[in-house]
Amino acid sequence: VSFQNRAKFDLLREEARRKLAAYMGASEDEIAIVRNTSEANNLIVTGLELKAGDEVVVFDQNHPTNNVAWDVRAKRLGFTVKRVSLQNPPGSVEEILGAFRAAVSARTRVLALTDVSNTTGVRLPSKELCRMAGERGIYTHVDGAQTFGALSVNLREMGCDSYAGSAHKWFLGPKEAGLLYVRQGRVGQIWPSVVGVGWGNKAETTARGARKFETLGQRDDGAVSAMGTAVDFLDVIGAARIEARVLELAAAMKGEIGKMPGAKLRTPVKAELSAGVCVFTFDGIDSQKIYEALYAKHGIAGAATGGVRFCPHVYNTQEEIERTVSALRQVIKDA
């Protein structure tokens, strides 16, 4: 594979970056194309300068890469990790905001959030939390694995300092490609975890913007460039229409499952407190067995994360929601 042939991928990568920036409400210099949300989260965890006596506040429903990863680094540097818990499901946006306000202190340096929990489907008021943290000089990092491609997200409006997402989930893109957004004024404050070709002196590195976080060696160039193709596809539908459809199908699913005897929704019914992730349990029945029976007997794929989890997307139909609920009734009956 010649250098000449590979050169075209530099242009395709920058074109993908331009499209991603426009789609997410950011500048090109704030976008790094990394490998997934896990890598993006860890770039922030390891890149921020923290010391003994500092405090990091995390949502206890964060993915391990934005939760346990902080614990691992805290053991090395001696800072404190404090977790925020919510009742399940929370009753209001103000209840969530109150819990986080009570958790931050004068020692808090970072607030690490999850836009939408993969274990309960709870949607945090990220914009309000970022504003609250910003007023206190606290760095905010948002794991957007369950909103990148599902909801209409404008990162400037959200006001976070950094945001992570994976292409293979709701974004409907390739595997081993993801997004790390770092706000312009914060890029220089974060050390890269990997230093490779393209890393230069301070002036050169600053000029590269968030690109300094993607010196990762050889990449799947096709996957990186396909990030732009995925944006093209999503733009045909429109982010607002995708969000409306996701919320419509999720509401229908929660409404039908919520009527079933023994069902307990872990995901809030209110639209402002949830998105496309729907998680539920059934009294006295192992969620793992429900999940396995749905696939083995009915060909319906879900997950057993925090209960039984379904994530309807724009490509699903109302008929598929009804078929899923019907299959679930049969599985519960046979359990």
mmCIF file of C-alpha atoms in Angstrom:
data_model
loop_
_atom_site.group_PDB
_atom_site.id
_atom_site.type_symbol
_atom_site.label_atom_id
_atom_site.label_comp_id
_atom_site.label_asym_id
_atom_site.label_seq_id
_atom_site.Cartn_x
_atom_site.Cartn_y
_atom_site.Cartn_z
ATOM 1 C CA VAL A 1 0.000 0.000 0.000
ATOM 2 C CA SER A 2 1.857 3.063 -1.253
ATOM 3 C CA PHE A 3 2.076 6.416 0.461
ATOM 4 C CA GLN A 4 0.638 7.922 -2.713
ATOM 5 C CA ASN A 5 -2.421 5.700 -2.574
ATOM 6 C CA ARG A 6 -2.906 6.317 1.139
ATOM 7 C CA ALA A 7 -2.769 10.087 0.664
ATOM 8 C CA LYS A 8 -6.330 10.196 -0.630
ATOM 9 C CA PHE A 9 -7.563 9.083 2.777
ATOM 10 C CA ASP A 10 -6.171 12.244 4.343
ATOM 11 C CA LEU A 11 -8.600 14.216 2.211
ATOM 12 C CA LEU A 12 -11.471 11.823 2.973
ATOM 13 C CA ARG A 13 -10.756 12.016 6.714
ATOM 14 C CA GLU A 14 -10.871 15.812 6.658
ATOM 15 C CA GLU A 15 -14.075 15.738 4.633
ATOM 16 C CA ALA A 16 -15.594 13.392 7.229
ATOM 17 C CA ARG A 17 -14.427 15.734 9.996
ATOM 18 C CA ARG A 18 -16.043 18.706 8.279
ATOM 19 C CA LYS A 19 -19.366 16.877 7.972
ATOM 20 C CA LEU A 20 -19.244 15.629 11.567
ATOM 21 C CA ALA A 21 -18.551 19.119 12.853
ATOM 22 C CA ALA A 22 -21.522 20.551 10.957
ATOM 23 C CA TYR A 23 -23.790 17.705 12.108
ATOM 24 C CA MET A 24 -22.832 18.116 15.773
ATOM 25 C CA GLY A 25 -22.721 21.917 15.974
ATOM 26 C CA ALA A 26 -18.956 22.201 16.412
ATOM 27 C CA SER A 27 -15.882 23.415 14.546
ATOM 28 C CA GLU A 28 -13.580 21.086 12.625
ATOM 29 C CA ASP A 29 -10.743 21.799 15.049
ATOM 30 C CA GLU A 30 -12.896 20.492 17.924
ATOM 31 C CA ILE A 31 -13.484 17.055 16.352
ATOM 32 C CA ALA A 32 -11.232 14.004 16.673
ATOM 33 C CA ILE A 33 -12.182 10.817 14.836
ATOM 34 C CA VAL A 34 -11.196 8.069 17.253
ATOM 35 C CA ARG A 35 -12.120 4.381 17.461
ATOM 36 C CA ASN A 36 -15.142 4.365 19.769
ATOM 37 C CA THR A 37 -16.761 5.894 22.851
ATOM 38 C CA SER A 38 -14.572 3.817 25.170
ATOM 39 C CA GLU A 39 -11.399 5.264 23.692
ATOM 40 C CA ALA A 40 -12.814 8.789 23.676
ATOM 41 C CA ASN A 41 -13.861 8.526 27.327
ATOM 42 C CA ASN A 42 -10.444 7.245 28.345
ATOM 43 C CA LEU A 43 -8.654 9.996 26.430
ATOM 44 C CA ILE A 44 -10.397 12.452 28.739
ATOM 45 C CA VAL A 45 -9.932 10.366 31.890
ATOM 46 C CA THR A 46 -6.189 10.060 31.335
ATOM 47 C CA GLY A 47 -5.672 13.446 29.685
ATOM 48 C CA LEU A 48 -6.967 15.857 32.305
ATOM 49 C CA GLU A 49 -4.488 17.086 34.899
ATOM 50 C CA LEU A 50 -5.719 16.054 38.348
ATOM 51 C CA LYS A 51 -3.987 15.706 41.693
ATOM 52 C CA ALA A 52 -4.504 14.472 45.229
ATOM 53 C CA GLY A 53 -7.290 16.437 46.903
ATOM 54 C CA ASP A 54 -9.223 16.987 43.675
ATOM 55 C CA GLU A 55 -12.678 15.472 43.198
ATOM 56 C CA VAL A 56 -14.410 13.937 40.180
ATOM 57 C CA VAL A 57 -18.211 13.597 40.319
ATOM 58 C CA VAL A 58 -19.702 10.861 38.124
ATOM 59 C CA PHE A 59 -23.192 9.539 37.432
ATOM 60 C CA ASP A 60 -23.296 6.029 38.890
ATOM 61 C CA GLN A 61 -25.028 4.761 35.724
ATOM 62 C CA ASN A 62 -22.088 5.758 33.522
ATOM 63 C CA HIS A 63 -20.507 3.107 31.323
ATOM 64 C CA PRO A 64 -17.395 1.597 32.992
ATOM 65 C CA THR A 65 -15.168 3.593 30.608
ATOM 66 C CA ASN A 66 -16.573 6.779 32.152
ATOM 67 C CA ASN A 67 -16.972 5.342 35.643
ATOM 68 C CA VAL A 68 -14.527 2.610 36.667
ATOM 69 C CA ALA A 69 -11.845 4.258 34.522
ATOM 70 C CA TRP A 70 -11.923 7.232 36.921
ATOM 71 C CA ASP A 71 -11.405 4.865 39.877
ATOM 72 C CA VAL A 72 -8.342 3.339 38.231
ATOM 73 C CA ARG A 73 -6.757 6.733 37.633
ATOM 74 C CA ALA A 74 -7.712 7.930 41.118
ATOM 75 C CA LYS A 75 -5.676 5.077 42.591
ATOM 76 C CA ARG A 76 -2.618 6.386 40.765
ATOM 77 C CA LEU A 77 -3.052 10.098 41.508
ATOM 78 C CA GLY A 78 -4.960 10.163 44.786
ATOM 79 C CA PHE A 79 -7.997 12.218 43.797
ATOM 80 C CA THR A 80 -11.523 11.292 44.948
ATOM 81 C CA VAL A 81 -14.373 9.906 42.861
ATOM 82 C CA LYS A 82 -17.886 10.666 44.066
ATOM 83 C CA ARG A 83 -20.943 8.953 42.560
ATOM 84 C CA VAL A 84 -24.417 10.420 42.139
ATOM 85 C CA SER A 85 -27.366 8.032 42.423
ATOM 86 C CA LEU A 86 -30.968 8.678 41.425
ATOM 87 C CA GLN A 87 -34.178 6.992 42.419
ATOM 88 C CA ASN A 88 -35.423 4.686 39.700
ATOM 89 C CA PRO A 89 -37.049 6.145 37.781
ATOM 90 C CA PRO A 90 -36.471 9.807 38.732
ATOM 91 C CA GLY A 91 -39.574 11.948 38.920
ATOM 92 C CA SER A 92 -38.431 15.206 37.334
ATOM 93 C CA VAL A 93 -35.610 17.172 35.777
ATOM 94 C CA GLU A 94 -35.358 19.273 38.936
ATOM 95 C CA GLU A 95 -34.917 16.134 41.037
ATOM 96 C CA ILE A 96 -31.921 15.157 38.875
ATOM 97 C CA LEU A 97 -30.423 18.639 38.952
ATOM 98 C CA GLY A 98 -30.811 18.761 42.735
ATOM 99 C CA ALA A 99 -28.924 15.496 43.167
ATOM 100 C CA PHE A 100 -25.966 16.745 41.145
ATOM 101 C CA ARG A 101 -25.957 20.195 42.744
ATOM 102 C CA ALA A 102 -25.750 18.522 46.141
ATOM 103 C CA ALA A 103 -22.814 16.353 45.008
ATOM 104 C CA VAL A 104 -20.431 19.009 43.676
ATOM 105 C CA SER A 105 -18.159 20.860 46.069
ATOM 106 C CA ALA A 106 -15.347 23.387 46.065
ATOM 107 C CA ARG A 107 -12.962 20.493 45.335
ATOM 108 C CA THR A 108 -14.861 19.234 42.267
ATOM 109 C CA ARG A 109 -12.783 19.555 39.114
ATOM 110 C CA VAL A 110 -14.708 17.268 36.736
ATOM 111 C CA LEU A 111 -18.344 16.287 36.221
ATOM 112 C CA ALA A 112 -18.558 13.120 34.090
ATOM 113 C CA LEU A 113 -22.026 12.365 32.750
ATOM 114 C CA THR A 114 -23.945 10.009 30.498
ATOM 115 C CA ASP A 115 -26.448 11.662 28.187
ATOM 116 C CA VAL A 116 -28.712 8.590 28.303
ATOM 117 C CA SER A 117 -28.016 5.575 30.506
ATOM 118 C CA ASN A 118 -27.584 2.227 28.763
ATOM 119 C CA THR A 119 -28.736 0.407 31.920
ATOM 120 C CA THR A 120 -31.952 2.294 32.725
ATOM 121 C CA GLY A 121 -32.634 4.559 29.752
ATOM 122 C CA VAL A 122 -32.693 7.619 32.028
ATOM 123 C CA ARG A 123 -31.937 10.820 30.125
ATOM 124 C CA LEU A 124 -30.003 13.453 32.021
ATOM 125 C CA PRO A 125 -30.621 17.195 31.506
ATOM 126 C CA SER A 126 -27.099 17.538 30.106
ATOM 127 C CA LYS A 127 -27.430 21.148 28.974
ATOM 128 C CA GLU A 128 -28.554 22.309 32.427
ATOM 129 C CA LEU A 129 -25.900 20.210 34.180
ATOM 130 C CA CYS A 130 -23.155 21.590 31.936
ATOM 131 C CA ARG A 131 -24.327 25.122 32.664
ATOM 132 C CA MET A 132 -24.360 24.439 36.402
ATOM 133 C CA ALA A 133 -20.855 22.993 36.260
ATOM 134 C CA GLY A 134 -19.544 25.762 34.028
ATOM 135 C CA GLU A 135 -20.705 28.406 36.479
ATOM 136 C CA ARG A 136 -18.520 26.695 39.086
ATOM 137 C CA GLY A 137 -15.477 26.270 36.825
ATOM 138 C CA ILE A 138 -15.976 22.491 36.625
ATOM 139 C CA TYR A 139 -14.935 20.554 33.510
ATOM 140 C CA THR A 140 -17.839 18.561 31.982
ATOM 141 C CA HIS A 141 -17.474 15.385 29.965
ATOM 142 C CA VAL A 142 -20.528 13.738 28.391
ATOM 143 C CA ASP A 143 -20.721 10.130 27.191
ATOM 144 C CA GLY A 144 -23.082 10.368 24.229
ATOM 145 C CA ALA A 145 -23.042 6.714 23.154
ATOM 146 C CA GLN A 146 -26.848 6.537 23.369
ATOM 147 C CA THR A 147 -27.572 9.944 21.808
ATOM 148 C CA PHE A 148 -24.988 10.271 18.994
ATOM 149 C CA GLY A 149 -27.176 9.671 15.926
ATOM 150 C CA ALA A 150 -30.384 9.130 17.915
ATOM 151 C CA LEU A 151 -31.168 12.666 19.055
ATOM 152 C CA SER A 152 -30.590 16.070 17.538
ATOM 153 C CA VAL A 153 -27.457 17.172 19.410
ATOM 154 C CA ASN A 154 -25.825 20.587 19.150
ATOM 155 C CA LEU A 155 -22.643 20.576 21.199
ATOM 156 C CA ARG A 156 -22.306 24.350 21.372
ATOM 157 C CA GLU A 157 -25.809 24.567 22.788
ATOM 158 C CA MET A 158 -25.172 21.717 25.214
ATOM 159 C CA GLY A 159 -22.140 23.573 26.562
ATOM 160 C CA CYS A 160 -20.050 20.531 27.489
ATOM 161 C CA ASP A 161 -16.258 20.601 27.434
ATOM 162 C CA SER A 162 -16.016 17.198 25.747
ATOM 163 C CA TYR A 163 -18.369 14.580 24.296
ATOM 164 C CA ALA A 164 -17.869 10.991 23.120
ATOM 165 C CA GLY A 165 -19.772 8.752 20.713
ATOM 166 C CA SER A 166 -19.461 5.512 18.706
ATOM 167 C CA ALA A 167 -20.369 5.267 15.021
ATOM 168 C CA HIS A 168 -21.636 1.679 15.143
ATOM 169 C CA LYS A 169 -24.592 2.418 17.427
ATOM 170 C CA TRP A 170 -27.371 4.914 16.683
ATOM 171 C CA PHE A 171 -25.136 6.760 14.219
ATOM 172 C CA LEU A 172 -25.532 3.787 11.830
ATOM 173 C CA GLY A 173 -21.896 3.940 10.798
ATOM 174 C CA PRO A 174 -18.889 1.616 10.781
ATOM 175 C CA LYS A 175 -17.319 -0.255 13.673
ATOM 176 C CA GLU A 176 -13.989 0.957 15.042
ATOM 177 C CA ALA A 177 -14.817 4.598 14.384
ATOM 178 C CA GLY A 178 -16.029 7.140 16.886
ATOM 179 C CA LEU A 179 -16.149 10.785 17.835
ATOM 180 C CA LEU A 180 -14.356 12.820 20.475
ATOM 181 C CA TYR A 181 -15.373 16.457 20.692
ATOM 182 C CA VAL A 182 -13.215 18.785 22.789
ATOM 183 C CA ARG A 183 -14.229 22.425 23.115
ATOM 184 C CA GLN A 184 -11.689 24.756 21.533
ATOM 185 C CA GLY A 185 -10.630 26.416 24.782
ATOM 186 C CA ARG A 186 -10.040 23.043 26.450
ATOM 187 C CA VAL A 187 -7.934 21.276 23.801
ATOM 188 C CA GLY A 188 -4.662 22.622 25.156
ATOM 189 C CA GLN A 189 -5.513 21.491 28.695
ATOM 190 C CA ILE A 190 -5.742 17.783 27.844
ATOM 191 C CA TRP A 191 -2.685 15.586 27.363
ATOM 192 C CA PRO A 192 -2.872 12.963 24.596
ATOM 193 C CA SER A 193 -2.807 9.324 25.694
ATOM 194 C CA VAL A 194 -1.032 8.249 22.509
ATOM 195 C CA VAL A 195 1.804 10.249 20.957
ATOM 196 C CA GLY A 196 2.560 9.254 17.384
ATOM 197 C CA VAL A 197 3.232 10.620 13.927
ATOM 198 C CA GLY A 198 1.893 14.149 13.616
ATOM 199 C CA TRP A 199 2.738 15.180 17.145
ATOM 200 C CA GLY A 200 4.951 18.262 17.144
ATOM 201 C CA ASN A 201 5.960 21.188 19.284
ATOM 202 C CA LYS A 202 3.430 23.141 21.304
ATOM 203 C CA ALA A 203 2.584 25.630 18.559
ATOM 204 C CA GLU A 204 2.085 22.902 15.941
ATOM 205 C CA THR A 205 0.003 20.773 18.280
ATOM 206 C CA THR A 206 -2.274 23.658 19.223
ATOM 207 C CA ALA A 207 -2.840 24.401 15.542
ATOM 208 C CA ARG A 208 -3.974 20.796 15.019
ATOM 209 C CA GLY A 209 -6.787 21.238 17.519
ATOM 210 C CA ALA A 210 -8.524 18.021 18.569
ATOM 211 C CA ARG A 211 -6.630 16.151 15.842
ATOM 212 C CA LYS A 212 -3.864 15.700 18.410
ATOM 213 C CA PHE A 213 -6.006 12.973 20.011
ATOM 214 C CA GLU A 214 -6.053 10.777 16.911
ATOM 215 C CA THR A 215 -2.349 9.982 16.440
ATOM 216 C CA LEU A 216 -3.271 6.316 16.825
ATOM 217 C CA GLY A 217 -1.030 4.689 14.222
ATOM 218 C CA GLN A 218 -2.458 2.709 11.320
ATOM 219 C CA ARG A 219 -6.231 2.974 11.056
ATOM 220 C CA ASP A 220 -9.033 1.414 9.053
ATOM 221 C CA ASP A 221 -9.071 4.311 6.599
ATOM 222 C CA GLY A 222 -12.315 3.126 5.058
ATOM 223 C CA ALA A 223 -14.085 3.234 8.413
ATOM 224 C CA VAL A 224 -12.743 6.705 9.188
ATOM 225 C CA SER A 225 -13.881 8.113 5.838
ATOM 226 C CA ALA A 226 -17.248 6.333 6.181
ATOM 227 C CA MET A 227 -18.067 8.654 9.081
ATOM 228 C CA GLY A 228 -18.776 11.296 6.455
ATOM 229 C CA THR A 229 -20.939 8.908 4.451
ATOM 230 C CA ALA A 230 -22.972 8.157 7.580
ATOM 231 C CA VAL A 231 -23.567 11.882 8.091
ATOM 232 C CA ASP A 232 -24.754 12.141 4.481
ATOM 233 C CA PHE A 233 -27.313 9.393 5.117
ATOM 234 C CA LEU A 234 -28.573 10.875 8.371
ATOM 235 C CA ASP A 235 -28.831 14.314 6.773
ATOM 236 C CA VAL A 236 -31.172 12.914 4.118
ATOM 237 C CA ILE A 237 -33.649 12.047 6.877
ATOM 238 C CA GLY A 238 -32.814 14.958 9.177
ATOM 239 C CA ALA A 239 -31.727 14.841 12.816
ATOM 240 C CA ALA A 240 -34.998 16.315 14.085
ATOM 241 C CA ARG A 241 -37.084 13.715 12.214
ATOM 242 C CA ILE A 242 -34.865 10.901 13.474
ATOM 243 C CA GLU A 243 -35.268 12.086 17.070
ATOM 244 C CA ALA A 244 -39.041 12.408 16.689
ATOM 245 C CA ARG A 245 -39.307 8.879 15.294
ATOM 246 C CA VAL A 246 -37.070 7.381 17.977
ATOM 247 C CA LEU A 247 -39.135 9.019 20.726
ATOM 248 C CA GLU A 248 -42.394 7.969 19.067
ATOM 249 C CA LEU A 249 -41.431 4.294 18.832
ATOM 250 C CA ALA A 250 -39.913 4.235 22.322
ATOM 251 C CA ALA A 251 -43.064 5.787 23.787
ATOM 252 C CA ALA A 252 -45.218 3.176 22.036
ATOM 253 C CA MET A 253 -43.039 0.364 23.353
ATOM 254 C CA LYS A 254 -43.032 1.664 26.934
ATOM 255 C CA GLY A 255 -46.779 2.218 26.786
ATOM 256 C CA GLU A 256 -47.535 -1.342 25.720
ATOM 257 C CA ILE A 257 -45.028 -3.072 28.003
ATOM 258 C CA GLY A 258 -46.116 -0.923 30.943
ATOM 259 C CA LYS A 259 -49.625 -2.407 30.699
ATOM 260 C CA MET A 260 -48.400 -5.990 31.109
ATOM 261 C CA PRO A 261 -48.901 -7.680 34.522
ATOM 262 C CA GLY A 262 -45.695 -7.782 36.556
ATOM 263 C CA ALA A 263 -43.861 -5.368 34.275
ATOM 264 C CA LYS A 264 -41.673 -2.708 35.856
ATOM 265 C CA LEU A 265 -40.325 0.027 33.627
ATOM 266 C CA ARG A 266 -36.868 1.163 34.652
ATOM 267 C CA THR A 267 -36.997 3.858 31.980
ATOM 268 C CA PRO A 268 -39.051 6.983 32.714
ATOM 269 C CA VAL A 269 -42.204 7.437 30.677
ATOM 270 C CA LYS A 270 -41.739 11.220 30.439
ATOM 271 C CA ALA A 271 -40.112 12.279 27.161
ATOM 272 C CA GLU A 272 -37.823 14.820 28.846
ATOM 273 C CA LEU A 273 -36.377 12.039 31.026
ATOM 274 C CA SER A 274 -35.839 9.366 28.361
ATOM 275 C CA ALA A 275 -34.894 8.779 24.738
ATOM 276 C CA GLY A 276 -34.640 5.592 22.673
ATOM 277 C CA VAL A 277 -33.366 3.157 25.316
ATOM 278 C CA CYS A 278 -36.205 1.146 26.918
ATOM 279 C CA VAL A 279 -35.378 -1.056 29.924
ATOM 280 C CA PHE A 280 -37.832 -3.149 31.930
ATOM 281 C CA THR A 281 -38.032 -6.128 34.268
ATOM 282 C CA PHE A 282 -40.756 -8.609 35.210
ATOM 283 C CA ASP A 283 -41.459 -9.660 38.787
ATOM 284 C CA GLY A 284 -40.053 -13.092 39.561
ATOM 285 C CA ILE A 285 -38.604 -13.723 36.076
ATOM 286 C CA ASP A 286 -34.910 -13.607 35.237
ATOM 287 C CA SER A 287 -34.299 -10.935 32.595
ATOM 288 C CA GLN A 288 -31.511 -13.004 31.049
ATOM 289 C CA LYS A 289 -33.974 -15.822 30.342
ATOM 290 C CA ILE A 290 -36.460 -13.406 28.767
ATOM 291 C CA TYR A 291 -33.738 -11.960 26.574
ATOM 292 C CA GLU A 292 -32.561 -15.411 25.457
ATOM 293 C CA ALA A 293 -36.084 -16.718 24.762
ATOM 294 C CA LEU A 294 -37.011 -13.688 22.673
ATOM 295 C CA TYR A 295 -34.123 -14.365 20.326
ATOM 296 C CA ALA A 296 -34.226 -18.167 20.322
ATOM 297 C CA LYS A 297 -37.999 -18.514 19.834
ATOM 298 C CA HIS A 298 -38.971 -15.287 18.071
ATOM 299 C CA GLY A 299 -35.811 -13.928 16.427
ATOM 300 C CA ILE A 300 -36.058 -10.668 18.355
ATOM 301 C CA ALA A 301 -32.781 -9.122 19.479
ATOM 302 C CA GLY A 302 -32.457 -7.044 22.613
ATOM 303 C CA ALA A 303 -29.997 -6.957 25.500
ATOM 304 C CA ALA A 304 -29.955 -8.003 29.139
ATOM 305 C CA THR A 305 -28.452 -4.806 30.527
ATOM 306 C CA GLY A 306 -30.138 -3.533 33.670
ATOM 307 C CA GLY A 307 -33.130 -5.705 32.763
ATOM 308 C CA VAL A 308 -34.416 -6.420 29.268
ATOM 309 C CA ARG A 309 -33.415 -3.613 26.922
ATOM 310 C CA PHE A 310 -34.868 -2.619 23.566
ATOM 311 C CA CYS A 311 -33.643 0.312 21.478
ATOM 312 C CA PRO A 312 -36.039 1.098 18.610
ATOM 313 C CA HIS A 313 -34.499 3.245 15.897
ATOM 314 C CA VAL A 314 -35.617 5.111 12.801
ATOM 315 C CA TYR A 315 -35.448 1.947 10.668
ATOM 316 C CA ASN A 316 -38.037 0.168 12.853
ATOM 317 C CA THR A 317 -41.783 0.182 12.240
ATOM 318 C CA GLN A 318 -44.826 0.284 14.456
ATOM 319 C CA GLU A 319 -45.650 -3.241 13.302
ATOM 320 C CA GLU A 320 -42.276 -4.437 14.599
ATOM 321 C CA ILE A 321 -42.987 -2.830 17.965
ATOM 322 C CA GLU A 322 -46.328 -4.663 18.112
ATOM 323 C CA ARG A 323 -44.691 -7.960 17.095
ATOM 324 C CA THR A 324 -42.056 -7.542 19.789
ATOM 325 C CA VAL A 325 -44.654 -6.864 22.482
ATOM 326 C CA SER A 326 -46.673 -9.891 21.321
ATOM 327 C CA ALA A 327 -43.588 -12.105 21.502
ATOM 328 C CA LEU A 328 -42.793 -10.743 24.947
ATOM 329 C CA ARG A 329 -46.266 -11.642 26.168
ATOM 330 C CA GLN A 330 -45.751 -15.193 24.943
ATOM 331 C CA VAL A 331 -42.341 -15.492 26.609
ATOM 332 C CA ILE A 332 -43.741 -14.227 29.918
ATOM 333 C CA LYS A 333 -46.663 -16.635 29.649
ATOM 334 C CA ASP A 334 -44.296 -19.570 29.076
ATOM 335 C CA ALA A 335 -41.849 -18.565 31.821
#
